[in-house]
Every structure is written in C-alpha cells, then in structure tokens.
Amino acid sequence: MLGIRFNSLQVGLLLASAATVNGQAKEGCLDRCEAVIIPYPFGTDEHCYLSPYFWVTSNHSSNPPKLLLGKPSPEGNNVQVLDISLEGELLILNYVSHDCYDSLGEADSLYSYDSYLKPGQFNISSTKNKFTMVGCDTFAWFKGQRGHESYRTGCMSICDNITDVQNGSCSRNGCCQTSIPDGLSAIDLTLGSFNNYSEIWEFNPCGYAFIVEESNFNFSSNDLRDLKSKTELPMVFDWALDKETCQVDVNDQTNNACKGNSTCNKRITGWGYLCNCSEGYQGNPYLEPGCQDIIECENSILNKCENPETCINTQGNYTCSCPMWYHGDGKIDGQRCIPNRLQMIHVAMGIGIALVVLVAGSTWLYWALKKRRFVKLKKKYFQQNGGSELRQQLSGQGSTERIKFFTSEELEKATKNYDESNIIGRGGFGTVYKGTLTDGRIVAIKKSKMVERIQGKGFINEVGILSQINHRHVIQLLGCCLETQVPLLVYEFINNGTLSDHIHDENKASAIMWETRLRIAIQTAEALYYLHCVASTPIVHRDVKSSNILLDEEYNAKMCDFGASRLVPLDQNQLSTAVQGTPGYLDPESLQTNRVTEKSDVYSFGVVLVELLTGKKALFFDRPKEQRILTIFFLFPLKDDSLFQVLEDCIVNNGNHKQILKVAQLAQRCLSINGEDRPTMKEVMLELEMIRMIGENAEQNPEENTYLLGESYAHYYLGGGESSIATHSMTGSFLLPVSDAR
C-alpha cells in the first residue's frame, strides 16, 4: 500500500480570456517565460507580484525554460506552470502516483511527492478535474481539507481479465473516477492493491492514482500496463485574491485591488475574489490604469450593427445609427432599424409597382434572350455537325424522305434526358440509348463522342452510308439530330442484343443451335454482299465483328455500326485510308499496305465464322499464348484434322458434321493472308447457302449433296471464277432475295 501527500497539480493549456491585451505584467517585469504569459498579480520578482502566493520563477536551467510556481526550491520539486488565466485558473503539471509489483508480488517501484503548497489561495478545481484510479486489483482514496472541514472519498476496481475492460470508460472495470468537492486544497492520497496484482500481473502489474483534468484523459486498456511511462498529467488549479470579501471602498484605487473599469466578484467556489473588466472593457483589471475601452466598431465580431459603417464608439459601449425614415437601436441582436410606416407606405407602393414592372419586363426579356440564344446555339451545332452538308448529300441521293431530322427536345424526351438507365451499349464511336418516341415506337439513339472537327466527318459518313442502304439484314436508320453539341443517330431498335452477347455467354450459347448459327452467318453474308455489290456505290464496312451483328427475338441478324465504313468509287477496287477496326478482326494485309478492300471485310467475316464455330472471342488474353489469337488457335487444328476438338460442344453434339466441316474450310479461305486468295462475299454467301442445303437434302438426296459440295464445287470456286457461279442452275434462287434487298 502506498500513501502519497500532494497539492493540486495540472498539465495542459487554458485559453486566456478573449479580453486579454498586451502589457499583462507590471512595467519593468518579466511578462513571459518561453510561451507562457505572466500576468499581474503573478510575477517573478518581489515588486512584480501582488503577494508571495503569486510568486513564479522562470527556470532557465532547463531547455526550453520552464515557469515554476513559487520561489526556487533546493529540492527542485517546484510545480511547472503552463498557463495563467486572469479568469482565476492555473494550468500546471500533476504527478501520477504508481504502485507496482513484480511477478512474485513484491513491491517493484514507489513514487511519493510531498506537498509544498499551503491551503488558502489555491484550490483544486471541482469543475474541471476528476480523481482517477487505474488498475484491476486496486483501491485508492484521498482525504483533504475544505476550509475547516475534512473530506474523504475514493474508489476501487477489480477485474480478472483484460476482456472485461472497456476502452474510453471509467466504469470500475480497470478504471474509476470520482468528483472533486468545492474548495479542496491539500490532500492525502492512499493507493493500494488487494493481492499485489499477483493474479493479473501479466496485463496489469501496477495501480495508478491521480487528479487530472477530465477532458485530458481518455482511458484505454493499454493504460493498465503502459501508464507507468507517464509521470505527469493535466490538472486545473483555482486561484483568487487573498481577501475573503471584495474591497468596500471602490473609489480608493490605491488600496482597492480591482482597478479602473473593473468589478469585484467573489468566487462561486472556494473563497477569495477575482477582478473582472466591466462590460465593454478589456485588459488586466489588477493593473493601473485598469481595463481599457474596447473599440467595438473596429471588431467584426463585436460590431452588431445592421450596417457596420453606422457604428459609433462610446466609452464601454457603442451605438448604431439608423437611416432616414427609420428608428431603433440598429443592432442585429436588438431592435434593429424599424421603418416609420406612415412615411414609408407611399414610397413602398411606388417601389413595389416599379419592381413588379421591372421583374416582369426582365423575366420576359430573359426568356426571350434565352430562347433566342438557344435557337442560335442549335443552328450553330447544326452547321458545326455538318447539317447543311448532310442535307445536300441526302438530297442528291434522294434520301430526304426516308431520313427524318429529329429535334433535340424529341430525343431528350424519348430518353428521359439521356438517363443512364436507358444506356444499352457503348462503342468506339459513341453511346447507344434506348428511347420511346411520341408515336410509341421504340428506337435506339446513338450519341456520338466528343471528337475533333476533322473526325466529325465520320458521323456524316455514317448517315450518308445508311441513307443509301435498304436491306432486311442491315440496321435501318430512321433519322438523326444535329442540334446538339454531339450528333445523334436514330435507328430501329433490335431488342435481343448482339451475336457476341450470345455466343460468348455460357448460359446463352447453348440456346443457339448449329442451324441458327448457320442462318446467322448466311444473313450476315447477305448483308455484306449487299454492301459490296448491290449498293449504288460499293461500301466497305471495315469493322465487321460479332458485337456489330444485332439479333432480334427470332435470332435474325442485322449489321450495324457504320462509323468506320467508307464508300468505294465504282472505278476503284481499293481505298487508301488509315486502317480502322477492332484488334483480332483486322485484315493483316491491310495493316501492311494501309489499303482497305472488300476482301478486308471477308477476312473479318472469317473471324466471325470461327467465333460461331468455337464460341470463343477473337482475342482473349487469359488463354495461353498459343490460344490468345483465335484465328491461329483455329487454323492449326484444322490442318491437323483435330477440328472438332476446338469446336463448341453444343455444335459438335447437335450439328451436321458435314456442314460444320465445310463452314470451317470456308472460314479458312476467308482468313487467307493474301487477299487475292480469299473468296468474294458473293462467293461466301452462295457457298453458305449450299452448305445449308446439305442439312435440308441430306435425307432426300445424299448423292446431290455430295456433288454440290464435292470436288466440282470446289473447282468452280477456285478455278471457274465468279461468272461460273452466276451461270449455275441454282444461283438464281440465292441471288434473287439478296438483290431484292428487302
């Protein structure tokens, strides 16, 4: 058990009164020690303090210097002062008492400090401090003097396990606290253990007791072991003048401790009194000439005038003036300035009428100008997006009746102001929204990306191309909108996603059987043949891929996304341009020559055929190196007669193997490195139609199928040329629906 006697000690910083000003110390006296201001009645020399109770020492033997309470002690046990407040509070350092034991229950270390402060002028603050004890096998109490009476209180804590302790809570599990009574001065503190911590030594070898400022201590379970490293904690100490009551003769400034423009106030707790500056004054009330007038008008916080410029300073106060036809104190927290109603009524009526006219006129003018600017802006965007050029182009093509120019308001309403919930796709050239027109039609609205003006011709190009196309397997363009910052295209809506969505999704792929895949391939080939050969000017799509093939509910195919497409003049069979497209589908010959032909689309279509056969993506970086490029992954097994090992299971199990083999061989020719070795889209379309007939005629006439897809058929593809196909007796049945276009 450890007994300790000490006086009130504290560490921390207290804010000085907002009224403090320079010159807190007596003239010729030290006014600060390092960062601590020393206001009178405190001082470091005999002529600098009011009485010996207020003697402080600036100790320069430490680095940095420390301010100590009282005259220097030979034992060096002076209390360090960190702040002195004229509001009657001292901020000092209070020692932490320890009671520690080793694992055998023997005393390990003891700390004791004797009191050197006498009761009277300085009391422990009852409002700021708490008596605190930390430990799981601990009890502590203190007794002290309250005037002529004795006082005793304390607390105890018992806990068997660290898990019983709650951080931040001094609720008698590892930590307990009790209040400090008013007017308490010197005290005796007793700290001890029930079992010398022998049963809980591993997590709590010590007990601790101290008086601390409540806001400066937050209990943690780590304190049960680590608090030993802390020797001092904050505590607040109250001070007052040594008079039991205020001076009666307030006019006797020589003997009255409270100087000019100040009041004497007895302490609510403890005894003695304090001096405070009167309202409207600031400074040190203990020093001549006393408190000084506050210039409220120059202080933005204290100046409460409705109009700060009307502030007039007076001794200890200020006034605010009101303008003509108003009365009152003019203060925000007072009466303010109140209008003289009878004098103001006519003025108010006149102003009101004028304001109504002004507001009405301004509103009309604002909306008129805004509408005019909006119309101009739409015209600007229309020209900027190539509207005039497009009208001229469509007029020359005779497509003005089929292509509608939508207004920006129509499409905003259709897409609910382009709400993200209506986004159905994103591509290299823009974002696609689902929208509902006023006539109930559901459409797809393509919003182009922000691009440089030189790239804006890609949009005009796409509209020009689509306006010429009229084919059942090519997406239909309904119209466009050029009144917005980025141009918009309006297409028919295909509601079943893309081919890529279906064949690359394990859950959807099995639903597309071989017959359906073959039909999709034929329909796509018809669309490309139409673009290459039937359109008024041949069109190279340049971005043929599975994600640009839309499917309706019956899995019919429609080509889309003509942002990269280009027209090929009739007298040319090649187009010199920057190669565009999607990695994995790009024609290797075009990449070398920087020239795009219809055979470039044939190569990309060959990749789509391989996707239909294998169900795999054109590029897939999660696969081994030799399988990352689909075309390479596909061609090797085809040469090694192990084709069916790389095909999709649902095709191998349910498809016609002859058809599958012929389609694979066709894909191989489409993927030839040399463009001249590839078939045309017309040849591809016809061969796919004949392959389809294998399944239709397999049971009825197997010998005819053998002829159709045997050596003679391969001969007229590779040797006879396109003209030999055109003269074949079966050609007409295939060409008729394609050339018919719809």
PDB file of C-alpha atoms in Angstrom, residues 633-643:
ATOM      1  CA  PHE A 633      -5.915 -21.249 -82.376  1.00  0.00           C
ATOM      2  CA  PHE A 634      -8.438 -22.395 -85.018  1.00  0.00           C
ATOM      3  CA  LEU A 635      -6.278 -22.943 -88.109  1.00  0.00           C
ATOM      4  CA  PHE A 636      -3.757 -25.355 -86.577  1.00  0.00           C
ATOM      5  CA  PRO A 637      -6.361 -27.990 -85.536  1.00  0.00           C
ATOM      6  CA  LEU A 638      -7.991 -27.622 -88.970  1.00  0.00           C
ATOM      7  CA  LYS A 639      -4.723 -28.586 -90.649  1.00  0.00           C
ATOM      8  CA  ASP A 640      -4.108 -31.415 -88.148  1.00  0.00           C
ATOM      9  CA  ASP A 641      -7.591 -32.956 -88.645  1.00  0.00           C
ATOM     10  CA  SER A 642      -8.411 -32.202 -84.994  1.00  0.00           C
ATOM     11  CA  LEU A 643     -11.005 -29.554 -85.801  1.00  0.00           C
TER      12      LEU A 643
END
